CSV table of C-alpha atoms and ligand atoms in Angstrom, one decimal:
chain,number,residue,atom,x,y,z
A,1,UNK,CA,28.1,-54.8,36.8
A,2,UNK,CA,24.9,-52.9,37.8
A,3,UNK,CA,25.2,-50.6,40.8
A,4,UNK,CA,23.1,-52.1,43.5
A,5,UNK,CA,20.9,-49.6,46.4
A,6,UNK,CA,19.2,-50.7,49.8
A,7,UNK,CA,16.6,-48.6,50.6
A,8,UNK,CA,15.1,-48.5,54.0
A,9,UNK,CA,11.3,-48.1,54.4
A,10,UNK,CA,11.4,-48.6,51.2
A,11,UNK,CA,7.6,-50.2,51.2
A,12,UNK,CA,6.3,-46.5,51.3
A,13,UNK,CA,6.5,-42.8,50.3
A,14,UNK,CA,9.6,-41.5,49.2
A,15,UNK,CA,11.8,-44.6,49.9
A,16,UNK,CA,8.8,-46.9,47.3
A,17,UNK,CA,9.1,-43.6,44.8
A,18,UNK,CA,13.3,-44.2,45.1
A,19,UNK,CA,13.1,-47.9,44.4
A,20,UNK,CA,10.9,-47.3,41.3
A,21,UNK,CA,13.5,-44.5,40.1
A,22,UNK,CA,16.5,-46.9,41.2
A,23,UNK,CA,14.9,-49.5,39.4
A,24,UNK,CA,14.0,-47.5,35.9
A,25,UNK,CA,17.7,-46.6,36.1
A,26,UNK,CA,18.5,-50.3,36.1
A,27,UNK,CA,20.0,-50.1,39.4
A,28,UNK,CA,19.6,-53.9,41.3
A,29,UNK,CA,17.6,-52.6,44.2
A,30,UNK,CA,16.7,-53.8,47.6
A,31,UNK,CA,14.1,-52.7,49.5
A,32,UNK,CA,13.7,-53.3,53.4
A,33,UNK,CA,11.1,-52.9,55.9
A,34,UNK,CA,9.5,-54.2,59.2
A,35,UNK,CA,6.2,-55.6,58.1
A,36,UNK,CA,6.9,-58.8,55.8
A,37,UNK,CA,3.4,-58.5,53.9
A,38,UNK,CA,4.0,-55.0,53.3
A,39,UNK,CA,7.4,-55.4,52.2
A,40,UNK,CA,6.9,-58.2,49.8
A,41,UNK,CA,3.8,-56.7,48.2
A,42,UNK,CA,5.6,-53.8,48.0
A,43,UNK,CA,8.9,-55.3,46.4
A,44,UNK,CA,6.7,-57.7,43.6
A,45,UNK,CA,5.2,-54.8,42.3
A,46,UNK,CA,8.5,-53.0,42.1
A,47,UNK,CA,10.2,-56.2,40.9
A,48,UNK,CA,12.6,-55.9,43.3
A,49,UNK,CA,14.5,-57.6,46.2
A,50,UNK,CA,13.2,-57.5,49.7
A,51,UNK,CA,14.6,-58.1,53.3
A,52,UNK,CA,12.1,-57.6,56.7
A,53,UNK,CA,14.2,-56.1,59.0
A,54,UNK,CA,13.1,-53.7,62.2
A,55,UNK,CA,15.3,-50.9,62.3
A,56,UNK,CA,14.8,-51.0,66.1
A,57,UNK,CA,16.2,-54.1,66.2
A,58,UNK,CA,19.9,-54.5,66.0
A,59,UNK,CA,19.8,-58.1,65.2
A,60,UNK,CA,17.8,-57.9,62.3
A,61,UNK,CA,19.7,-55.0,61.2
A,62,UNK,CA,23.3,-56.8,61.4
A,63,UNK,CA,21.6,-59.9,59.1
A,64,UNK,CA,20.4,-57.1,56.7
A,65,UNK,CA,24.0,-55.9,56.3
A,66,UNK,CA,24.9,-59.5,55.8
A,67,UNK,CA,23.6,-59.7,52.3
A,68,UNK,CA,26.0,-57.4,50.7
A,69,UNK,CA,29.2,-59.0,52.2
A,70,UNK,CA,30.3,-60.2,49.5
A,71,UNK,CA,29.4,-58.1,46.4
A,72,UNK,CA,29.8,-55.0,48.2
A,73,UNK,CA,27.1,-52.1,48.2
A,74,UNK,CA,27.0,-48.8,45.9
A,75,UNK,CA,24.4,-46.7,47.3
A,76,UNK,CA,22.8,-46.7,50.9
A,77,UNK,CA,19.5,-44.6,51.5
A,78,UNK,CA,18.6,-44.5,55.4
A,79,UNK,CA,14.9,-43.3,54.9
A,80,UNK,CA,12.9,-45.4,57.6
A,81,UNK,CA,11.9,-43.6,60.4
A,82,UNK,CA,8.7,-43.1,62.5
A,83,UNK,CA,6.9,-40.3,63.4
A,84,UNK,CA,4.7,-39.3,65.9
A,85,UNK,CA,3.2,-36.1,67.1
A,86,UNK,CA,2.8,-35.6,71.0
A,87,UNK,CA,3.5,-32.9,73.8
A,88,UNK,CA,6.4,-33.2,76.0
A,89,UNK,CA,3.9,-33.1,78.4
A,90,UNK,CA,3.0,-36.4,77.5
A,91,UNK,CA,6.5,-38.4,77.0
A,92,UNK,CA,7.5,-41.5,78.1
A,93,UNK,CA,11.0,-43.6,78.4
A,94,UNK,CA,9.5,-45.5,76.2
A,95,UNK,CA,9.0,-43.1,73.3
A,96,UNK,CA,12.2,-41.4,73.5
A,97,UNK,CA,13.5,-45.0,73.0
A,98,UNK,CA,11.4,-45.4,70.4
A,99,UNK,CA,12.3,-42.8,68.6
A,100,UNK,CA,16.5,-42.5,69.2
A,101,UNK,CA,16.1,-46.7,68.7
A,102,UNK,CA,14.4,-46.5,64.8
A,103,UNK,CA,15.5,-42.9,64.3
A,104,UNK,CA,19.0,-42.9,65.2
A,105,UNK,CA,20.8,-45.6,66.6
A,106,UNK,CA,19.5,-47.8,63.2
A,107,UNK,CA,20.8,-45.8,60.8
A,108,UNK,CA,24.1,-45.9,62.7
A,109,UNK,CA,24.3,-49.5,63.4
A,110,UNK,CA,23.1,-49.8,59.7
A,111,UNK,CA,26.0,-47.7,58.8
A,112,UNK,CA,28.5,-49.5,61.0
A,113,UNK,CA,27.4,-53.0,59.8
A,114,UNK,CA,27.7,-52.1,55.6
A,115,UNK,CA,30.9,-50.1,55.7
A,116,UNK,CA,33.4,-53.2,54.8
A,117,UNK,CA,30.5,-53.5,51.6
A,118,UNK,CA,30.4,-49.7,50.9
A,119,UNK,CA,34.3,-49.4,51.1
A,120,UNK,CA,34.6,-52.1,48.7
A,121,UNK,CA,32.8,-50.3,46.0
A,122,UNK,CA,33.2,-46.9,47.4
A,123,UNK,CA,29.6,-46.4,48.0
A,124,UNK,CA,27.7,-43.4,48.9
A,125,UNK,CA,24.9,-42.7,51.5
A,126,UNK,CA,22.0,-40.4,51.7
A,127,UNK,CA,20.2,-40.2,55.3
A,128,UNK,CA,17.3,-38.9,55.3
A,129,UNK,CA,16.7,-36.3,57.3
A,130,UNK,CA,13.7,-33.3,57.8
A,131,UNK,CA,13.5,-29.8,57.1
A,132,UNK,CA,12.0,-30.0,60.9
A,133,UNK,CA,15.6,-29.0,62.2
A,134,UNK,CA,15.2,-26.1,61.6
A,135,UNK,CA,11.7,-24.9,61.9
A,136,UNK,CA,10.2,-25.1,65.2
A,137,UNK,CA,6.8,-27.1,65.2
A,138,UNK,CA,4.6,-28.3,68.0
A,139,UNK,CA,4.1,-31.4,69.3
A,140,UNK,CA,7.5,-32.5,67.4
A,141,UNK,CA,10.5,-32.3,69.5
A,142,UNK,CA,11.4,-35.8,69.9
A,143,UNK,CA,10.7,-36.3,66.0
A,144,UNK,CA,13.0,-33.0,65.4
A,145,UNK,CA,15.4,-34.1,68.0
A,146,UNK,CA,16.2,-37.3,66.3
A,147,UNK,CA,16.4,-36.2,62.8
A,148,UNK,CA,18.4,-33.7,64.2
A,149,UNK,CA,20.6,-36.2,65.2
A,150,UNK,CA,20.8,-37.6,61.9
A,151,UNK,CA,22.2,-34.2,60.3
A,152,UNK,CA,24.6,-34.0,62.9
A,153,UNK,CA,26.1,-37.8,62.5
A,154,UNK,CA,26.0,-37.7,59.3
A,155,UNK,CA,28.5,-34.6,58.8
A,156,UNK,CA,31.0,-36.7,61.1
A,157,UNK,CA,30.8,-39.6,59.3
A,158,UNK,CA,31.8,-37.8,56.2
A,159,UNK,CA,34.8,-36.9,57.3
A,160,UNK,CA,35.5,-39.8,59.4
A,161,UNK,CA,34.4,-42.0,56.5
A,162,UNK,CA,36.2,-40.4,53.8
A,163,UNK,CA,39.2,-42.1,54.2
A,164,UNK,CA,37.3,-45.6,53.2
A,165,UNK,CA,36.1,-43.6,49.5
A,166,UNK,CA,32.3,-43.6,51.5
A,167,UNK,CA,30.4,-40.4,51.2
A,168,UNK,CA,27.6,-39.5,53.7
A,169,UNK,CA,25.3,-36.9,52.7
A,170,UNK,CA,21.6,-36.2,54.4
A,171,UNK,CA,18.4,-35.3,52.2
A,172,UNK,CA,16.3,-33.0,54.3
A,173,UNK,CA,12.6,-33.0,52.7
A,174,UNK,CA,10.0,-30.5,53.8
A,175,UNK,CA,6.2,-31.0,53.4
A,176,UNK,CA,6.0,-34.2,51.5
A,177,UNK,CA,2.6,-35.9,50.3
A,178,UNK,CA,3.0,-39.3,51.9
A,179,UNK,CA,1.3,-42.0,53.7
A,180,UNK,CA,3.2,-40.6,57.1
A,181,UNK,CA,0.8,-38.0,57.6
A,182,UNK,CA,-1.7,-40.8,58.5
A,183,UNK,CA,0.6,-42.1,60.8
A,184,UNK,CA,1.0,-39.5,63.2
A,185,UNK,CA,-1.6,-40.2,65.4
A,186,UNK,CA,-4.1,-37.0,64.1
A,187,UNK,CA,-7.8,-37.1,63.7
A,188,UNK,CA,-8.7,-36.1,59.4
A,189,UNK,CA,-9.4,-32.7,61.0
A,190,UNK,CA,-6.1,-31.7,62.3
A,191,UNK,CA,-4.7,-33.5,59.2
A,192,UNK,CA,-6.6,-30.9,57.1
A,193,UNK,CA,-5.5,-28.3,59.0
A,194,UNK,CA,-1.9,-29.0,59.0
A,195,UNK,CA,-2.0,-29.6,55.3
A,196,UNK,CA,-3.6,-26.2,55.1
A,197,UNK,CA,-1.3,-24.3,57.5
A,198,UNK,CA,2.0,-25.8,56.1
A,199,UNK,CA,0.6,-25.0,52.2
A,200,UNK,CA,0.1,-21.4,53.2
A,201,UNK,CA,4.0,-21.3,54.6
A,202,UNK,CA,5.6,-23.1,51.9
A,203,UNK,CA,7.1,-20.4,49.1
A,204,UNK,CA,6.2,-23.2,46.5
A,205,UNK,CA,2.4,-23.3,48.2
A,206,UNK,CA,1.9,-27.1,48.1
A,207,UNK,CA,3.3,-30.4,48.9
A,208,UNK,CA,6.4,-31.8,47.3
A,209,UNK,CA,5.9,-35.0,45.8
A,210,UNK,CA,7.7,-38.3,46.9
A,211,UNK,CA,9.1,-38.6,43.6
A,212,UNK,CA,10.6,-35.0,43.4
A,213,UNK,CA,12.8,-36.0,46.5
A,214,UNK,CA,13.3,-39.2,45.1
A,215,UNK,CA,15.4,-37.9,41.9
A,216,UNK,CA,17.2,-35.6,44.9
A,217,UNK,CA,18.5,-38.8,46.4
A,218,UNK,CA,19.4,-40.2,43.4
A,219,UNK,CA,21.7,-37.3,42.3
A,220,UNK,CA,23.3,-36.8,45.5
A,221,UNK,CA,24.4,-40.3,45.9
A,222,UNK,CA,26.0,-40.1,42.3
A,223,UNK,CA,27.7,-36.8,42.5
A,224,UNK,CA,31.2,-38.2,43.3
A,225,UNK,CA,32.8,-35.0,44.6
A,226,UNK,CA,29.9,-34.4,47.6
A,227,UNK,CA,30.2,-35.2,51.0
A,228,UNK,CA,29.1,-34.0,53.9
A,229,UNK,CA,26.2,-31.5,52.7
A,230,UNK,CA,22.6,-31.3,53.8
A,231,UNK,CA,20.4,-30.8,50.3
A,232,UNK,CA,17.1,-29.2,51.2
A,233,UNK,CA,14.4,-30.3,49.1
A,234,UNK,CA,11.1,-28.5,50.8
A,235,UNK,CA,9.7,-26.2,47.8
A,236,UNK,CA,11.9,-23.4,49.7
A,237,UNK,CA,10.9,-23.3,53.5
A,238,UNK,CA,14.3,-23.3,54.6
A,239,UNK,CA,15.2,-19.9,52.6
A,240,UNK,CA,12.7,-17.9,54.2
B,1,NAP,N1,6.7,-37.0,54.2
B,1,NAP,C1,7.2,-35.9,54.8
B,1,NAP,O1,6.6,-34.8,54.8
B,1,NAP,C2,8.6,-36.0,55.3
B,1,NAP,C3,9.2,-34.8,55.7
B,1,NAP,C4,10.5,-34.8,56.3
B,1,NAP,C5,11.2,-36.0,56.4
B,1,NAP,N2,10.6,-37.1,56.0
B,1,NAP,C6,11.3,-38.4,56.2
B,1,NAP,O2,11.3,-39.1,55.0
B,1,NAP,C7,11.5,-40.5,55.3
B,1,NAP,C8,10.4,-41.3,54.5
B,1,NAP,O3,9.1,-40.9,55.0
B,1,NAP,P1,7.8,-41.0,54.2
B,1,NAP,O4,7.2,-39.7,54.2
B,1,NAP,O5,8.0,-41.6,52.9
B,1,NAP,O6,6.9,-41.9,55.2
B,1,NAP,P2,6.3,-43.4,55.0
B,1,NAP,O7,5.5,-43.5,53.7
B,1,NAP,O8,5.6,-43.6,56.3
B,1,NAP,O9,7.6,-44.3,54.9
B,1,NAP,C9,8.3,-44.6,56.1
B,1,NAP,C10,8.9,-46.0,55.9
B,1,NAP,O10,9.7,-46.3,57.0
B,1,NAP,C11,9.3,-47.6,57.5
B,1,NAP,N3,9.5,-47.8,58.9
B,1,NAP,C12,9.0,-47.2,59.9
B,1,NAP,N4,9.5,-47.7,61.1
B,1,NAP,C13,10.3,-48.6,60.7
B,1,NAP,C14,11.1,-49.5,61.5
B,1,NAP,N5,11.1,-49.6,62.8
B,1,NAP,N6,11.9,-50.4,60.8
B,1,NAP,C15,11.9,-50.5,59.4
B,1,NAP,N7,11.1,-49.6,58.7
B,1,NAP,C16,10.4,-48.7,59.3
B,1,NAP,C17,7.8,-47.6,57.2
B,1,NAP,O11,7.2,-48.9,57.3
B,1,NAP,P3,5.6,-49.2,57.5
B,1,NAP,O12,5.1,-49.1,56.1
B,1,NAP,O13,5.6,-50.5,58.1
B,1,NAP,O14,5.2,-48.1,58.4
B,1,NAP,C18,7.8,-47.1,55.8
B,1,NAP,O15,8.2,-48.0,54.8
B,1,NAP,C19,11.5,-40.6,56.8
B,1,NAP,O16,12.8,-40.7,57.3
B,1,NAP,C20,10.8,-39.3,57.2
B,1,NAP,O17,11.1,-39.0,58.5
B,1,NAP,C21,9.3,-37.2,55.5
């Protein structure tokens, strides 16, 4: 039987470049996202399976879960998330919901829903984190703060998981060419500028590519004796 993936966000960036590896590796893959023209354009061309589901609403979540029931699921990869930059100054209620809702508590209820299916084929997960946690940026703290998050549940989980043969492990990607750059709510100018500014800072001196993480995830949800660990993939920021 093939081993099956659900990828989250997997319409875009490094959860679309996952799929396509998933899929080359004959993997049965499912893709999921919030926008169902987005997500079925994305899965035809990928030739893969495709729920809509809003990982803000818990609902939607719990029915995406529902699919693997019965077969059971090999490989989880919590990669949607949103992203936003703005001051403290400027925070609402409503955006640290926002963010702790899609960021966090998703995942988690993700997590919660699919562990009768990852126990029965003792499946592995990758959450996706950010190299973010650890390097101080402006304009980012609830982004940091909930990826943060993720790290953090993600090394309990291990443990508390481990007795149900599920690993949990966190990717945690540094400057990554992707379409959620343009989603961040910057004018082209202070895109260019962080582009520039992060390039100059990263010992690699450029962008990683969404496939480079992609073959990241792939290997730490098959390496059967890992659990627990954050893998940096950010062409060496964290060392410095
Ligand atoms: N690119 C980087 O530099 C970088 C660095 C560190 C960490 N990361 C993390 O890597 C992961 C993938 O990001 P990416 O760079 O590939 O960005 P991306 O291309 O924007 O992909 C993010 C995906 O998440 C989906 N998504 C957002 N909110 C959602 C929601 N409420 N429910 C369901 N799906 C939702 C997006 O859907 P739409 O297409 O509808 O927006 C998209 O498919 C994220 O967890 C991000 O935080 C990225």
């Amino acid at each position: 039987m093939a081993k099956n993936i659900l990828i989250t966000g997997g319409n875009s960036g490094i959860g679309y470049a996952t799929a396509v590896l998933a899929k080359s590796r004959n993997y049965d893959v499912t893709i999921c996202g919030r926008d169902t023209e987005r997500v079925a354009s994305a899965a035809e061309k990928l030739g893969v399976r495709s729920v809509v589901a809003d990982m803000s609403d818990p609902g939607q979540i719990k029915a995406l879960a529902a699919y693997f029931n019965n077969d059971g699921l090999d490989g989880l990869v919590n990669n949607a998330a949103m992203a936003k930059f703005m001051s403290i100054k400027d925070h609402t209620l409503d955006d640290f919901d926002d963010f702790f809702n899609v960021n966090v508590r998703g995942p988690l209820l993700l997590i919660q829903a699919l562990i009768p299916a990852l126990a029965k084929r003792k499946g592995s997960i990758s959450n996706i984190s950010s190299a973010i946690t650890n390097n101080g940026l402006p304009n980012a703290s609830l982004y940091a703060a909930s990826k943060g998050a993720v790290d953090s549940f993600s090394r309990s989980l291990a443990v508390e998981l481990a007795a149900d043969g599920i690993r949990v492990n966190c990717i945690s990607p540094g400057a990554i060419d992707t379409p959620i750059i343009t989603k961040l709510g910057l004018s082209p100018e202070q895109i260019g500028e962080i582009k520039a500014h992060h390039e100059a800072s990263i010992p690699l001196r450029r962008y990683g590519l969404a496939d480079e993480v992609a073959h990241v995830i792939l290997s730490q949800l098959e390496a059967s004796y890992v659990t627990g660990s954050v893998w940096s993939v950010d062409g060496g920021v964290d060392a410095q």
